[in-house]
Amino acid sequence: MTNQRFGAGIWHFATYLDRYATDGYGIPRNIIEAIDLAGQVKDLSVVDLNWPYFGGEYSDSQIKEALDRNKLGVIGITPEIYTRDFVKGAFTNPDAGIRRKAHELITAACDVVRFHKADYVKLWPGQDGWDYPFQVDYSTQWQRSLDGVGQLASENPDLKFVIEYKPREPRVRMSFGSVARTILGIEKIGLPNVGILLDFGHAIMGGESAADSAQLAIDHGRLFGMDVNDNYRSWDDDLVAGSLHPIELFEFFYVLKKNNWNGVWQLDQFPFREDSVATATHAIDFLKAAAKGLDRLDIDALQEAQSRHDAISALKIAQKALFGALGGDAD
């Protein structure tokens, strides 16, 4: 695990609004300023970029110049299909014109992925879903979700598309709301370039075991990316990875290692009140310690305990590896 790469959503280095601090939790930053902050984080190698770029009109070349200056690459491009234009949905909007607008926006984002040589287009259809009983026809809603993603994937076979599922927020119920539902949808689409981006916080918020969800996605050959963070389970708090559920996160990483999944460990955190550079650095220090813990893990003893469903023995083995690594030097 010594060559593990780490990434972060560029929004980690932006400033935020909510329905109380409508004037924001800091001075607004543009994407260039956010990239320069990201460049201050030791061991950060790639970022996920919102598109269109925020805070001004910037060309792809200007963004690349800022990335190069900070020795950062791009792992993904996240088209903003969850903004005011799409409050009734992007893929599932009842207005065919709005559905076309979403398609055109994502199609343009595909060229940005190609320009930056990123790994994937990330689809987070946060407004696709419903809020009330009887609000939508579920069959129509689901089919439009699948058709929207499938059309993009078939038109751009050279690119990977990842669906980041989430149980709720901003919609009370989201169309891609669980790992199982998302895999079912992807298998029905039936194209090899559509997969899952598994957000640890979204999984546990939805009552899933993130490790089990990762294994399910891997078993179907569909785990294309991952995000890590933490929450209290009732909401997508996007707190620092490992701050609340370190053992569950460690098990998630173990499943990735066990299956030789070698992708980027990516931060999806929202430090509303904390220093963004210090927060990312602290999180990556934990991830590095977790990686060291995986190297220390007595795999044979763990698997033997698991073969007997011996919870206490298995926990002792995992805790010794993780907490021993956390107590040492994470570098």
Coordinates of C-alpha atoms in Angstrom, one line a residue:
M1 CA 0.0 0.0 0.0
T2 CA 3.0 2.3 0.0
N3 CA 2.1 3.6 -3.5
Q4 CA -1.4 4.5 -2.6
R5 CA -2.6 7.6 -4.3
F6 CA -4.9 10.2 -2.7
G7 CA -7.3 12.7 -4.2
A8 CA -10.0 15.2 -3.2
G9 CA -13.0 16.9 -4.6
I10 CA -12.0 20.4 -5.5
W11 CA -15.1 21.6 -3.5
H12 CA -13.1 20.6 -0.4
F13 CA -11.2 23.9 -0.9
A14 CA -14.2 26.1 -1.8
T15 CA -16.3 28.1 0.6
Y16 CA -19.9 27.1 1.5
L17 CA -23.4 28.4 2.0
D18 CA -26.3 26.9 3.9
R19 CA -29.8 28.0 4.7
Y20 CA -28.6 29.8 7.8
A21 CA -25.3 31.3 6.8
T22 CA -26.6 32.5 3.5
D23 CA -23.7 34.9 3.2
G24 CA -21.3 32.0 3.4
Y25 CA -18.7 30.5 5.7
G26 CA -15.9 32.4 4.2
I27 CA -14.8 34.7 1.4
P28 CA -15.9 33.1 -1.9
R29 CA -13.1 31.4 -3.8
N30 CA -12.8 30.6 -7.5
I31 CA -11.6 27.3 -8.9
I32 CA -8.1 28.6 -9.5
E33 CA -7.8 29.7 -5.8
A34 CA -9.2 26.3 -4.7
I35 CA -6.6 24.5 -6.9
D36 CA -3.8 26.5 -5.3
L37 CA -5.0 25.5 -1.9
A38 CA -5.2 21.9 -2.9
G39 CA -1.6 22.1 -4.0
Q40 CA -0.6 22.9 -0.4
V41 CA -1.7 19.4 0.8
K42 CA 1.1 17.0 1.0
D43 CA 0.5 13.7 -0.7
L44 CA -2.6 14.9 -2.7
S45 CA -2.1 13.9 -6.3
V46 CA -5.4 14.3 -8.1
V47 CA -8.6 16.3 -7.8
D48 CA -12.2 15.9 -9.0
L49 CA -13.4 19.1 -10.7
N50 CA -16.9 20.6 -10.8
W51 CA -17.9 21.6 -14.3
P52 CA -18.7 24.3 -15.4
Y53 CA -15.7 25.7 -13.5
F54 CA -16.9 27.8 -10.6
G55 CA -16.1 31.4 -9.7
G56 CA -15.5 32.8 -13.2
E57 CA -15.0 32.1 -16.9
Y58 CA -12.0 29.9 -17.2
S59 CA -10.7 27.9 -20.2
D60 CA -9.5 24.3 -19.9
S61 CA -6.0 25.5 -20.6
Q62 CA -6.1 28.0 -17.7
I63 CA -7.3 25.2 -15.4
K64 CA -4.5 22.9 -16.6
E65 CA -1.9 25.6 -16.0
A66 CA -3.1 25.9 -12.4
L67 CA -3.1 22.1 -12.0
D68 CA 0.4 21.8 -13.4
R69 CA 1.7 24.6 -11.2
N70 CA 0.5 22.6 -8.2
K71 CA 1.6 19.2 -9.6
L72 CA -2.0 17.9 -9.6
G73 CA -3.8 15.7 -12.0
V74 CA -7.6 15.2 -12.6
I75 CA -9.4 12.0 -11.7
G76 CA -12.9 13.0 -12.7
I77 CA -15.2 15.8 -13.9
T78 CA -18.5 16.3 -12.1
P79 CA -21.0 18.1 -14.4
E80 CA -23.4 20.2 -12.3
I81 CA -26.7 18.5 -13.1
Y82 CA -28.1 19.2 -9.6
T83 CA -28.5 23.0 -9.8
R84 CA -31.6 25.2 -10.0
D85 CA -32.2 24.4 -13.7
F86 CA -32.7 20.8 -12.7
V87 CA -34.8 21.1 -9.5
K88 CA -37.3 18.6 -11.0
G89 CA -34.6 16.3 -12.2
A90 CA -31.9 16.0 -14.8
F91 CA -32.4 12.6 -16.4
T92 CA -36.0 12.4 -15.0
N93 CA -37.2 15.9 -15.5
P94 CA -40.8 15.9 -16.8
D95 CA -39.7 18.6 -19.4
A96 CA -38.0 16.9 -22.3
G97 CA -36.2 20.2 -23.0
I98 CA -34.6 20.1 -19.6
R99 CA -33.6 16.5 -20.1
R100 CA -31.9 17.5 -23.3
K101 CA -30.1 20.3 -21.5
A102 CA -28.7 17.8 -19.0
H103 CA -27.6 15.6 -21.8
E104 CA -25.9 18.5 -23.6
L105 CA -24.2 19.6 -20.4
I106 CA -22.8 16.2 -19.7
T107 CA -21.8 15.7 -23.3
A108 CA -19.8 19.0 -23.1
A109 CA -18.2 17.7 -19.8
C110 CA -17.1 14.6 -21.7
D111 CA -14.7 16.7 -23.8
V112 CA -13.4 18.3 -20.6
V113 CA -12.6 14.7 -19.3
R114 CA -10.8 14.0 -22.5
F115 CA -8.8 17.3 -22.3
H116 CA -7.6 16.6 -18.8
K117 CA -7.2 12.9 -19.4
A118 CA -9.3 12.1 -16.4
D119 CA -10.5 8.7 -15.4
Y120 CA -14.2 9.3 -15.6
V121 CA -17.3 11.4 -15.9
K122 CA -19.0 11.4 -12.5
L123 CA -22.7 11.5 -12.5
W124 CA -24.4 12.7 -9.3
P125 CA -28.0 13.1 -10.2
G126 CA -29.0 14.6 -6.9
Q127 CA -32.3 16.1 -8.1
D128 CA -33.5 12.9 -9.8
G129 CA -36.0 11.4 -7.4
W130 CA -39.2 12.4 -5.6
D131 CA -40.4 13.8 -2.3
Y132 CA -44.0 12.7 -1.8
P133 CA -46.2 9.7 -2.4
F134 CA -48.0 9.7 -5.7
Q135 CA -45.6 12.5 -7.0
V136 CA -44.1 10.4 -9.8
D137 CA -44.7 7.3 -11.9
Y138 CA -41.9 5.1 -10.6
S139 CA -41.6 3.0 -13.8
T140 CA -41.2 6.2 -15.9
Q141 CA -38.9 7.7 -13.4
W142 CA -36.6 4.7 -13.4
Q143 CA -36.6 4.2 -17.1
R144 CA -35.6 7.8 -17.8
S145 CA -32.7 7.5 -15.3
L146 CA -31.4 4.4 -17.2
D147 CA -32.1 5.9 -20.6
G148 CA -30.2 9.1 -19.7
V149 CA -27.1 7.3 -18.5
G150 CA -27.2 4.7 -21.2
Q151 CA -27.4 7.2 -24.0
L152 CA -24.4 9.0 -22.7
A153 CA -22.4 5.9 -22.2
S154 CA -23.2 4.5 -25.7
E155 CA -22.4 7.9 -27.3
N156 CA -19.0 8.0 -25.5
P157 CA -17.6 4.5 -25.4
D158 CA -14.1 5.8 -24.9
L159 CA -15.0 7.2 -21.5
K160 CA -16.1 5.7 -18.1
F161 CA -19.2 7.0 -16.4
V162 CA -19.6 6.5 -12.6
I163 CA -22.9 6.9 -10.8
E164 CA -22.5 8.2 -7.2
Y165 CA -25.6 6.9 -5.4
K166 CA -27.1 8.4 -2.3
P167 CA -30.3 7.7 -0.3
R168 CA -31.5 11.3 -0.1
E169 CA -30.6 15.0 -0.3
P170 CA -31.5 17.1 -2.0
R171 CA -34.5 14.9 -3.0
V172 CA -36.2 13.1 -0.1
R173 CA -35.8 9.9 -2.2
M174 CA -33.2 9.6 -4.9
S175 CA -33.6 7.4 -8.0
F176 CA -30.0 5.9 -7.5
G177 CA -30.5 5.5 -3.8
S178 CA -28.6 2.4 -2.9
V179 CA -25.8 0.1 -4.1
A180 CA -28.2 -2.7 -5.0
R181 CA -30.5 -0.4 -6.9
T182 CA -27.7 1.2 -8.7
I183 CA -26.1 -2.1 -9.7
L184 CA -29.5 -3.3 -10.9
G185 CA -29.8 -0.2 -13.1
I186 CA -26.3 -0.5 -14.4
E187 CA -26.8 -4.2 -15.3
K188 CA -30.0 -3.3 -17.1
I189 CA -28.1 -0.6 -19.1
G190 CA -25.7 -3.3 -20.0
L191 CA -22.7 -1.3 -21.1
P192 CA -19.2 -2.0 -19.9
N193 CA -18.2 1.7 -19.3
V194 CA -20.8 2.4 -16.6
G195 CA -19.9 1.8 -13.0
I196 CA -20.3 3.0 -9.4
L197 CA -18.5 5.6 -7.4
L198 CA -19.0 4.4 -3.8
D199 CA -19.1 7.2 -1.3
F200 CA -18.5 5.7 2.2
G201 CA -20.7 8.3 3.9
H202 CA -23.6 7.7 1.5
A203 CA -23.4 4.0 2.1
I204 CA -23.5 4.2 5.9
M205 CA -26.1 7.0 5.8
G206 CA -28.3 4.5 3.9
G207 CA -27.8 1.8 6.5
E208 CA -25.4 -0.2 4.4
S209 CA -22.1 -1.7 5.4
A210 CA -19.7 0.1 3.1
A211 CA -17.4 -2.9 3.0
D212 CA -20.3 -5.2 1.9
S213 CA -21.4 -2.6 -0.6
A214 CA -17.9 -2.4 -2.0
Q215 CA -17.7 -6.2 -2.3
L216 CA -21.0 -6.3 -4.1
A217 CA -19.9 -3.7 -6.6
I218 CA -16.6 -5.4 -7.1
D219 CA -18.3 -8.8 -7.6
H220 CA -20.2 -7.2 -10.5
G221 CA -17.1 -5.6 -11.9
R222 CA -18.6 -2.1 -11.4
L223 CA -16.6 -0.4 -8.7
F224 CA -14.9 2.4 -10.7
G225 CA -14.2 4.9 -8.0
M226 CA -14.7 5.7 -4.3
D227 CA -15.0 8.7 -1.9
V228 CA -14.3 8.7 1.8
N229 CA -15.6 10.9 4.6
D230 CA -17.7 10.3 7.7
N231 CA -21.1 11.1 9.3
Y232 CA -23.4 10.3 12.2
R233 CA -25.5 8.1 9.8
S234 CA -28.6 10.3 9.9
W235 CA -27.3 12.8 7.3
D236 CA -24.5 13.3 4.8
D237 CA -22.3 15.4 7.1
D238 CA -19.2 14.9 5.0
L239 CA -16.9 15.0 8.1
V240 CA -13.3 14.0 8.2
A241 CA -12.7 10.4 7.1
G242 CA -12.2 8.2 10.1
S243 CA -13.4 10.7 12.7
L244 CA -16.4 8.7 13.7
H245 CA -16.3 5.2 12.2
P246 CA -12.6 4.2 11.8
I247 CA -13.1 0.5 12.1
E248 CA -15.8 0.4 9.5
L249 CA -13.7 2.5 7.2
F250 CA -10.7 0.2 7.8
E251 CA -12.9 -2.8 6.8
F252 CA -13.9 -0.9 3.7
F253 CA -10.2 -0.5 2.8
Y254 CA -9.6 -4.1 3.6
V255 CA -12.2 -5.3 1.1
L256 CA -10.5 -3.1 -1.5
K257 CA -7.1 -4.6 -0.8
K258 CA -8.5 -8.2 -0.6
N259 CA -9.8 -7.7 -4.1
N260 CA -6.7 -6.0 -5.5
W261 CA -8.7 -2.8 -6.2
N262 CA -6.0 -0.2 -6.8
G263 CA -7.9 3.0 -7.4
V264 CA -7.5 6.5 -5.8
W265 CA -8.6 7.0 -2.2
Q266 CA -10.5 10.2 -2.6
L267 CA -11.7 12.7 0.0
D268 CA -15.3 14.1 -0.3
Q269 CA -15.4 16.3 2.8
F270 CA -16.9 19.7 3.5
P271 CA -14.9 21.6 6.1
F272 CA -17.4 24.4 6.6
R273 CA -15.7 25.9 9.7
E274 CA -12.2 24.3 9.5
D275 CA -9.1 25.2 7.6
S276 CA -9.4 23.2 4.3
V277 CA -5.7 22.5 3.9
A278 CA -5.3 21.4 7.5
T279 CA -8.5 19.2 7.3
A280 CA -7.3 17.5 4.1
T281 CA -3.9 16.9 5.5
H282 CA -5.3 15.4 8.7
A283 CA -7.6 13.1 6.7
I284 CA -4.8 11.9 4.5
D285 CA -2.6 11.2 7.5
F286 CA -5.4 8.9 8.7
L287 CA -5.6 7.3 5.3
K288 CA -1.9 6.7 5.3
A289 CA -2.0 5.1 8.7
A290 CA -4.9 2.9 7.6
A291 CA -2.8 1.8 4.6
K292 CA 0.0 0.9 6.9
G293 CA -2.5 -0.9 9.1
L294 CA -3.5 -3.0 6.1
D295 CA 0.1 -4.0 5.7
R296 CA 0.3 -5.0 9.3
L297 CA -3.0 -6.9 9.3
D298 CA -2.6 -10.7 10.0
I299 CA -4.6 -11.8 7.0
D300 CA -4.4 -15.5 7.7
A301 CA -5.5 -15.1 11.3
L302 CA -8.3 -12.8 10.2
Q303 CA -9.6 -15.2 7.6
E304 CA -9.4 -18.1 10.1
A305 CA -11.5 -16.1 12.6
Q306 CA -14.0 -15.1 9.8
S307 CA -14.3 -18.8 8.8
R308 CA -15.7 -19.4 12.4
H309 CA -17.7 -16.1 12.4
D310 CA -15.6 -15.2 15.5
A311 CA -16.4 -11.6 15.9
I312 CA -14.2 -10.8 18.9
S313 CA -11.1 -12.5 17.5
A314 CA -11.6 -10.7 14.2
L315 CA -12.1 -7.3 15.8
K316 CA -9.0 -7.8 18.0
I317 CA -6.9 -8.5 14.9
A318 CA -8.3 -5.5 13.0
Q319 CA -8.1 -3.1 15.9
K320 CA -4.5 -4.1 16.7
A321 CA -3.5 -3.4 13.1
L322 CA -5.3 -0.1 12.7
F323 CA -4.7 1.4 16.1
G324 CA -1.1 0.2 16.2
A325 CA -0.5 2.0 12.9
L326 CA -2.3 5.2 14.1
G327 CA -0.1 5.2 17.2
G328 CA 3.0 5.2 15.1
D329 CA 4.4 7.3 12.2
A330 CA 1.9 7.5 9.4
D331 CA 4.5 8.6 6.8

